[in-house]
Coordinates of C-alpha atoms in Angstrom, one line a residue:
Chain A
L1 CA 105.6 83.3 74.4
W2 CA 103.1 86.1 75.0
E3 CA 99.8 85.1 76.3
V4 CA 97.2 87.4 74.9
L5 CA 94.4 88.4 77.3
T6 CA 91.4 90.5 76.8
V7 CA 90.9 93.5 79.0
S8 CA 88.3 91.7 80.9
E9 CA 90.5 88.7 81.4
Y10 CA 93.4 91.0 82.5
N11 CA 91.2 92.8 85.0
D12 CA 89.9 89.5 86.3
S13 CA 93.4 88.1 86.8
R14 CA 94.5 91.3 88.5
E15 CA 91.6 91.1 90.9
A16 CA 92.6 87.5 91.6
F17 CA 96.1 88.7 92.4
V18 CA 94.6 91.4 94.7
D19 CA 92.6 88.7 96.5
G20 CA 95.8 86.8 97.0
L21 CA 97.5 89.8 98.5
R22 CA 94.5 90.2 100.8
A23 CA 95.3 86.9 102.3
D24 CA 98.9 88.1 103.0
M25 CA 97.8 91.0 105.1
P26 CA 98.6 90.9 108.8
P27 CA 95.6 90.0 110.9
A28 CA 93.8 92.6 112.9
A29 CA 96.0 93.4 115.9
G30 CA 95.3 91.4 119.1
E31 CA 94.4 93.0 122.4
D32 CA 97.8 92.1 123.9
A33 CA 99.6 93.9 121.1
L34 CA 97.4 96.9 121.2
Q35 CA 97.9 97.2 125.0
R36 CA 101.7 97.0 124.5
V37 CA 101.7 99.7 121.9
K38 CA 99.4 101.9 123.9
M39 CA 101.6 101.6 127.0
Q40 CA 104.7 102.2 125.0
A41 CA 103.2 105.4 123.5
L42 CA 102.0 106.6 126.9
G43 CA 105.4 106.0 128.3
S44 CA 107.1 108.1 125.7
R45 CA 105.9 111.5 126.7
R46 CA 109.1 113.1 125.6
A47 CA 110.0 115.5 122.8
S48 CA 112.3 113.3 120.9
V49 CA 110.8 109.9 119.9
E50 CA 113.9 108.7 118.0
S51 CA 114.8 105.6 120.0
P52 CA 118.4 104.9 120.8
L53 CA 118.1 101.6 119.0
R54 CA 117.1 103.2 115.8
Q55 CA 119.9 105.6 116.0
W56 CA 122.3 102.8 116.7
S57 CA 121.0 100.8 113.8
W58 CA 121.5 103.4 111.2
R59 CA 124.7 104.9 112.4
M60 CA 126.3 101.6 112.8
A61 CA 125.6 100.4 109.3
G62 CA 124.8 103.6 107.5
G63 CA 128.1 104.3 105.8
L64 CA 129.0 100.9 104.6
A65 CA 125.6 100.0 103.4
A66 CA 125.1 103.2 101.5
A67 CA 128.6 102.9 100.1
A68 CA 127.9 99.4 98.8
A69 CA 124.5 100.4 97.5
V70 CA 125.8 103.3 95.6
V71 CA 128.7 101.4 94.3
A72 CA 126.3 98.9 92.8
V73 CA 124.2 101.7 91.3
A74 CA 127.1 103.5 89.9
A75 CA 128.7 100.5 88.4
L76 CA 125.5 99.7 86.6
A77 CA 125.1 103.3 85.5
L78 CA 128.6 103.2 84.1
A79 CA 128.2 99.9 82.3
P80 CA 125.0 100.0 80.4
G81 CA 125.9 96.8 78.5
Q82 CA 126.1 94.9 81.7
Q83 CA 123.0 96.0 83.5
T84 CA 122.2 92.7 84.9
A85 CA 121.4 91.5 88.5
A86 CA 124.5 89.3 88.4
F87 CA 126.7 92.3 87.6
A88 CA 125.2 94.3 90.4
R89 CA 125.7 91.5 92.8
D90 CA 129.4 91.2 91.9
R91 CA 129.9 94.9 92.4
A92 CA 128.0 95.0 95.7
A93 CA 129.9 92.0 96.9
E94 CA 133.2 93.6 95.9
A95 CA 132.4 96.6 97.9
L96 CA 131.4 94.6 101.0
L97 CA 133.8 91.8 101.1
F98 CA 137.1 93.7 101.2
Q99 CA 137.7 92.6 104.7
T100 CA 140.2 89.8 105.1
P101 CA 139.1 86.9 107.3
G102 CA 140.9 87.0 110.7
R103 CA 141.4 90.8 110.6
V104 CA 139.5 93.6 112.2
L105 CA 138.0 96.2 109.9
H106 CA 138.5 99.7 111.3
I107 CA 136.7 102.7 109.9
E108 CA 137.1 106.3 110.9
A109 CA 134.4 108.6 109.7
T110 CA 132.7 111.8 110.6
Y111 CA 129.0 112.1 110.9
T112 CA 126.8 115.2 110.9
E113 CA 123.1 115.6 111.1
R114 CA 121.2 118.8 110.8
W115 CA 117.5 119.5 110.8
N116 CA 116.3 122.6 109.0
G117 CA 112.7 123.3 109.6
K118 CA 110.1 124.5 111.8
Q119 CA 110.8 121.7 114.3
S120 CA 114.5 122.4 114.5
K121 CA 114.4 122.8 118.2
D122 CA 113.3 119.2 118.6
S123 CA 116.3 117.7 117.0
S124 CA 119.7 118.7 118.2
D125 CA 122.4 118.9 115.5
L126 CA 125.1 116.4 115.6
D127 CA 128.8 116.7 114.7
Q128 CA 130.5 113.4 115.6
R129 CA 133.5 111.3 115.0
W130 CA 132.3 107.8 114.2
S131 CA 134.7 104.9 114.8
I132 CA 133.9 101.3 114.0
W133 CA 135.8 98.1 114.6
A134 CA 134.2 95.1 113.1
D135 CA 135.7 91.7 113.7
A136 CA 135.9 89.8 110.4
D137 CA 134.9 86.5 112.0
G138 CA 131.7 88.0 113.3
R139 CA 132.8 88.0 116.9
G140 CA 131.8 91.5 117.5
V141 CA 131.3 95.1 116.5
R142 CA 132.4 98.1 118.5
E143 CA 131.2 101.6 117.7
E144 CA 132.2 104.8 119.3
L145 CA 130.6 108.2 118.7
T146 CA 132.3 111.2 120.1
D147 CA 131.5 114.9 119.9
R148 CA 134.0 116.5 117.5
R149 CA 133.6 119.8 119.3
D150 CA 135.1 118.6 122.6
G151 CA 136.0 115.0 122.1
S152 CA 133.6 113.7 124.7
L153 CA 132.1 110.3 124.4
D154 CA 128.5 110.5 123.1
E155 CA 127.8 106.8 122.7
L156 CA 129.5 103.5 122.9
R157 CA 128.0 100.3 121.5
V158 CA 129.2 96.8 121.4
R159 CA 127.4 93.9 119.8
T160 CA 128.8 90.5 120.6
N161 CA 127.0 87.4 119.5
D162 CA 123.3 88.0 120.1
R163 CA 123.7 90.8 122.6
L164 CA 123.9 94.6 122.2
T165 CA 125.2 96.8 125.0
V166 CA 124.9 100.6 124.7
F167 CA 126.0 103.5 126.7
I168 CA 124.6 106.9 125.9
S169 CA 126.1 109.8 127.8
D170 CA 123.1 112.1 127.6
E171 CA 119.7 111.0 126.8
G172 CA 117.1 113.5 127.9
G173 CA 119.7 115.0 130.3
K174 CA 120.9 111.8 131.9
P175 CA 123.2 108.9 131.0
R176 CA 121.6 105.6 129.9
L177 CA 123.1 102.1 129.9
F178 CA 121.1 99.2 128.4
E179 CA 121.5 95.9 126.8
Q180 CA 119.3 94.0 124.5
D181 CA 118.9 90.5 123.3
M182 CA 119.4 90.7 119.5
S183 CA 118.9 87.1 118.7
N184 CA 115.5 87.8 117.2
Q185 CA 116.6 90.9 115.2
P186 CA 116.0 90.3 111.6
V187 CA 119.0 89.8 109.4
A188 CA 117.8 89.7 105.8
T189 CA 119.6 88.4 102.8
A190 CA 121.0 91.8 102.3
L191 CA 122.7 91.4 99.0
D192 CA 119.6 89.9 97.4
D193 CA 117.6 92.7 98.9
M194 CA 119.9 95.4 97.6
V195 CA 120.1 93.8 94.2
G196 CA 116.4 94.0 93.9
Y197 CA 116.4 97.5 95.1
M198 CA 119.1 98.4 92.7
R199 CA 117.3 96.9 89.8
A200 CA 114.4 99.1 90.5
R201 CA 116.6 102.2 90.7
I202 CA 118.2 101.3 87.4
V203 CA 114.9 100.7 85.8
D204 CA 113.6 104.1 86.9
G205 CA 117.0 105.7 85.9
S206 CA 117.4 107.5 89.2
A207 CA 121.2 106.9 89.6
T208 CA 123.5 109.0 87.4
V209 CA 127.1 109.9 87.2
T210 CA 127.1 113.7 87.1
G211 CA 130.8 114.4 86.9
A212 CA 134.4 113.7 88.1
K213 CA 136.8 115.4 90.5
Q214 CA 140.4 115.0 91.8
I215 CA 140.8 114.3 95.5
D216 CA 144.4 113.9 96.8
G217 CA 145.6 113.4 93.3
E218 CA 143.2 110.6 92.5
K219 CA 140.2 110.7 90.2
Y220 CA 136.7 110.3 91.7
W221 CA 133.4 110.1 90.1
V222 CA 130.5 112.1 91.4
V223 CA 127.3 110.0 91.5
E224 CA 123.9 111.4 92.3
W225 CA 121.0 109.2 93.2
K226 CA 117.5 110.0 94.1
A227 CA 115.4 107.5 95.8
E228 CA 112.4 106.9 98.1
E229 CA 109.9 108.8 96.0
G230 CA 112.4 111.5 95.4
D231 CA 112.6 112.6 99.0
I232 CA 116.2 111.5 99.4
A233 CA 119.0 112.9 97.4
T234 CA 122.3 111.1 97.7
T235 CA 125.6 112.4 96.4
V236 CA 128.7 110.2 96.5
T237 CA 132.3 110.6 95.4
M238 CA 133.7 107.3 94.4
R239 CA 137.3 106.4 93.4
T240 CA 137.4 105.3 89.9
S241 CA 140.2 102.8 90.4
D242 CA 138.4 100.5 92.9
Y243 CA 134.9 102.0 93.4
R244 CA 135.7 102.8 97.0
I245 CA 133.5 105.6 98.5
K246 CA 135.2 108.7 99.7
T247 CA 132.3 110.7 100.8
W248 CA 128.6 110.0 101.1
A249 CA 126.1 112.8 101.6
Q250 CA 122.4 112.5 101.9
D251 CA 119.7 115.1 102.0
V252 CA 116.4 113.9 103.3
T253 CA 113.4 116.0 102.6
T254 CA 110.7 114.9 104.8
T255 CA 107.9 116.1 106.9
K256 CA 108.0 115.9 110.6
D257 CA 104.9 116.0 112.7
G258 CA 103.0 117.5 109.8
S259 CA 105.4 120.4 109.1
G260 CA 107.9 120.5 106.3
G261 CA 111.6 120.6 106.6
T262 CA 114.9 119.1 105.4
Q263 CA 117.1 116.8 107.3
E264 CA 120.7 116.7 106.2
E265 CA 122.9 113.8 107.0
R266 CA 126.6 113.6 106.0
V267 CA 129.0 110.7 106.4
T268 CA 132.6 111.2 105.3
F269 CA 134.9 108.2 105.4
E270 CA 138.4 109.3 106.4
T271 CA 140.3 106.0 106.9
V272 CA 139.5 102.4 106.3
E273 CA 142.1 99.9 107.4
Q274 CA 142.5 96.3 108.5
L275 CA 144.0 95.5 111.8
E276 CA 145.6 92.4 113.3
P277 CA 143.3 91.2 116.1
G278 CA 146.3 91.2 118.4
S279 CA 146.6 95.0 118.0
L280 CA 143.5 95.5 120.0
P281 CA 143.4 95.2 123.8
D282 CA 141.8 92.2 125.4
G283 CA 138.1 92.7 126.0
F284 CA 137.8 95.2 123.3
F285 CA 134.6 93.6 122.0
S286 CA 133.2 92.7 125.4
Q287 CA 130.1 93.9 127.1
N288 CA 132.1 94.9 130.1
A289 CA 134.0 97.5 127.9
V290 CA 130.7 99.4 127.7
I291 CA 129.8 99.0 131.3
D292 CA 133.2 100.2 132.4
A293 CA 132.9 103.3 130.2
A294 CA 129.5 104.2 131.5
T295 CA 129.1 107.0 134.0
P296 CA 129.4 105.5 137.5
G297 CA 126.1 104.7 139.0
T298 CA 124.2 104.4 135.7
P299 CA 121.8 101.5 136.1
L300 CA 121.9 98.7 133.5
E301 CA 118.5 98.3 131.8
K302 CA 117.7 95.0 130.1
R303 CA 115.3 95.0 127.2
Chain B
V1 CA 97.2 116.1 124.1
D2 CA 95.1 115.3 127.1
D3 CA 94.1 111.7 128.0
E4 CA 90.6 112.1 126.7
R5 CA 91.8 113.0 123.2
F6 CA 94.4 110.4 123.2
E7 CA 91.9 107.7 124.2
S8 CA 89.6 108.8 121.5
A9 CA 92.3 108.7 118.8
W10 CA 93.6 105.5 120.1
G11 CA 90.2 103.8 120.2
A12 CA 89.3 105.0 116.7
H13 CA 92.6 104.5 114.9
G14 CA 95.0 102.6 117.0
P15 CA 94.2 99.1 115.6
A16 CA 94.5 100.3 112.0
V17 CA 97.7 102.2 112.5
L18 CA 99.3 99.2 114.2
R19 CA 98.2 96.9 111.5
Y20 CA 99.5 99.2 108.8
C21 CA 102.8 99.6 110.6
T22 CA 103.1 95.8 110.9
Y23 CA 102.4 95.4 107.2
S24 CA 104.8 98.1 106.2
T25 CA 107.7 97.0 108.4
G26 CA 107.1 93.3 107.8
S27 CA 107.4 92.6 111.5
S28 CA 105.0 92.5 114.4
Q29 CA 107.7 93.8 116.7
E30 CA 108.9 96.6 114.5
G31 CA 105.3 97.5 113.7
E32 CA 104.5 97.9 117.4
D33 CA 107.5 100.2 117.8
V34 CA 106.6 102.4 114.9
A35 CA 102.9 102.5 115.9
A36 CA 103.9 103.5 119.4
E37 CA 106.1 106.3 118.1
T38 CA 103.2 107.5 116.0
F39 CA 101.0 107.8 119.0
A40 CA 103.8 109.2 121.1
R41 CA 104.1 112.0 118.6
F42 CA 100.4 112.6 118.8
L43 CA 100.6 112.8 122.5
A44 CA 103.4 115.3 122.3
K45 CA 102.2 117.4 119.4
G46 CA 98.7 116.6 118.4
D47 CA 97.1 119.5 120.2
H48 CA 96.8 121.5 117.0
V49 CA 95.2 118.7 115.0
T50 CA 91.4 119.1 114.6
P51 CA 89.3 116.1 115.3
E52 CA 88.3 115.6 111.7
H53 CA 92.0 115.5 110.7
V54 CA 93.3 113.1 113.4
E55 CA 93.1 110.0 111.2
A56 CA 94.9 111.6 108.3
W57 CA 97.5 113.1 110.6
L58 CA 98.2 109.8 112.2
I59 CA 98.4 108.0 108.9
R60 CA 100.9 110.6 107.6
V61 CA 103.1 110.4 110.6
A62 CA 103.0 106.6 110.5
R63 CA 103.8 106.7 106.8
N64 CA 106.8 108.9 107.4
L65 CA 108.1 106.7 110.3
C66 CA 107.6 103.6 108.2
A67 CA 109.6 105.2 105.3
S68 CA 112.3 106.1 107.8
H69 CA 112.2 102.5 109.1
H70 CA 112.8 101.1 105.6
R71 CA 115.8 103.4 105.1
T72 CA 117.2 102.2 108.4
A73 CA 116.5 98.6 107.7
R74 CA 118.2 98.7 104.3
R75 CA 121.4 100.0 105.9
R76 CA 121.3 97.8 108.9
T77 CA 121.0 94.6 107.0
M78 CA 123.9 95.3 104.8
L79 CA 126.4 95.3 107.7
Q80 CA 124.7 92.7 109.8
S81 CA 124.7 90.2 107.0
R82 CA 128.5 90.3 107.1
L83 CA 128.8 89.9 110.8
A84 CA 126.1 87.5 111.9
E85 CA 124.5 84.3 111.1
Q86 CA 121.3 84.7 109.1
V87 CA 118.3 84.1 111.2
P88 CA 114.6 84.1 110.2
A89 CA 112.9 87.5 110.3
E90 CA 111.0 88.3 113.4
T91 CA 107.4 87.5 113.0
G92 CA 105.9 87.6 116.5
G93 CA 102.4 86.6 115.4
W94 CA 102.4 87.4 111.7
A95 CA 104.5 85.3 109.4
Q96 CA 105.9 87.3 106.5
P97 CA 104.3 86.0 103.3
D98 CA 106.4 85.4 100.2
S99 CA 104.9 88.6 98.7
W100 CA 106.5 90.7 101.4
E101 CA 109.9 90.5 99.9
Y102 CA 108.4 92.3 96.9
V103 CA 106.1 94.6 98.9
R104 CA 109.1 96.0 100.7
R105 CA 110.6 97.2 97.5
L106 CA 107.7 99.5 96.9
S107 CA 107.6 103.1 98.0
E108 CA 106.0 103.8 101.3
A109 CA 103.2 105.6 99.5
E110 CA 102.5 102.5 97.5
R111 CA 102.6 100.3 100.5
L112 CA 100.2 102.6 102.3
T113 CA 97.8 102.7 99.4
I114 CA 97.8 99.0 99.0
Y115 CA 97.2 98.5 102.7
L116 CA 94.3 101.0 102.9
R117 CA 92.7 99.5 99.8
I118 CA 93.1 95.8 100.5
A119 CA 93.2 95.5 104.3
E120 CA 91.0 98.4 105.3
V121 CA 88.8 98.2 102.1
R122 CA 88.8 101.9 101.8
S123 CA 87.3 103.7 98.8
F124 CA 89.8 105.6 96.6
A125 CA 88.1 108.8 97.7
D126 CA 88.8 107.9 101.3
I127 CA 92.4 107.0 100.5
A128 CA 92.9 110.3 98.6
R129 CA 91.7 112.2 101.7
L130 CA 94.1 110.3 104.0
V131 CA 97.2 110.6 101.8
G132 CA 96.6 114.0 100.5
K133 CA 96.2 113.2 96.9
S134 CA 93.5 113.4 94.3
E135 CA 91.3 110.4 93.9
S136 CA 92.6 109.6 90.4
A137 CA 96.2 109.8 91.7
A138 CA 95.4 107.4 94.5
K139 CA 93.8 105.0 92.1
M140 CA 96.8 105.3 89.8
T141 CA 99.3 104.7 92.7
F142 CA 97.4 101.6 93.7
Y143 CA 97.1 99.9 90.3
R144 CA 100.7 100.8 89.3
A145 CA 101.9 99.2 92.5
I146 CA 99.8 96.2 92.0
D147 CA 100.9 95.7 88.4
R148 CA 104.6 96.1 89.5
L149 CA 104.2 93.6 92.3
R150 CA 102.5 91.2 90.0
R151 CA 105.1 91.6 87.3
D152 CA 108.0 91.1 89.7
M153 CA 106.4 88.1 91.4
Q154 CA 105.4 86.5 88.2
R155 CA 109.0 86.9 87.0
D156 CA 110.2 84.9 89.9
G157 CA 107.3 82.5 89.9
V158 CA 106.0 83.3 93.3
G159 CA 102.8 84.8 94.6
P160 CA 99.1 84.2 94.3
D161 CA 98.9 84.5 90.6
T162 CA 101.6 83.1 88.4
T163 CA 99.9 83.5 85.1
L164 CA 102.3 85.4 82.8
V165 CA 100.8 88.4 81.2
G166 CA 103.8 89.7 79.4
G167 CA 107.0 91.5 80.4
A168 CA 110.7 90.8 80.3
D169 CA 110.3 87.2 81.0
C170 CA 108.3 86.6 77.9
V171 CA 110.4 86.1 74.8

């Protein structure tokens, strides 16, 4: 039933809603927090402020998440009669849950990042091979990033249980090895989150199938998707038979330090396979694997 | 940026930037990281920013970093959810309210506008100056975001105001 309100009543109820949101705002920052932030800022007098952890976060999960997200969007776009959250959930789950329990998911991909803009000197372009091994039973994730130009190891990351260990071969001209307690890192109800996000994208009509192409004799849809206030354009090729993602490309138009520019990111999935756990060497998902790979003499930082 | 300029900017705008970043990221810890990055950038590249534009510059950099954080977080949670037990979100002093689940689905421009209007009690003219829009556009962004939040929260029966005012749930 519709409840009919006068304009005045509507405005009053909206103001009441705003008052409720006011109570949800974080409190003014305490002195301790302010001091921490200030010290952190003062300690970061370096050109690049992209933290290794942020890079890890997005590279580790980027391809799979984006693939799942776009699968959900595309499925909805292709099935207008079934545009329901339940349908989106099924499709997203289908994309995510293709890993068999007890196996190790192995993904080989390439990753490139290029910044076009006035600040291009601040961001070195990347052209990397990106390898991920994810234990289906949640025992660990190992990620290797190597420079495709010379095959050298750029980064090695292992997350086991609640601990992340990272080796970066060159950060600001020197190697870095650190580990971090991840037990407090937020792990959201991702599918619920994505379904909500997808629903909004469907409502605003930002995901569309723009064409089809043949790759290696198989048919793929081309799906384009604009999100985040129109500043991210995503283009995906997706196999029509099972909705698997072949390529995922993202152009991010953003401003950096007040000047305009475009950041281009590309992930191309080359192989996705499932391995028997026994096919990997002992200690493959261990913290020691990272420490052993680090440049000798690199101190281990603990965060 | 020399120490004097940094201290001046920090003293005038540090608390508000940190609070906004906490609100936008939904986490005290993440908010601190993003706020620190914002001021690190000011330290490194704020020389050209005139004093009257420092606040708007900081707000825009923080906004871009928060938007980047949300892109990262969306990707991160997808894989993590498959590989780890679910744990409560980090709060570190600010417990995410029920409304935050809906707030995070907004665009960064909407989150910023809501923050400036509700938490900082800024006028629409002031918000327009900080975000680089017209006053009417700032006002429209705010009320559209509020109405969308309200509609979504009402649909799910959560939030401070559960009175139905129409929409898809009303048949």
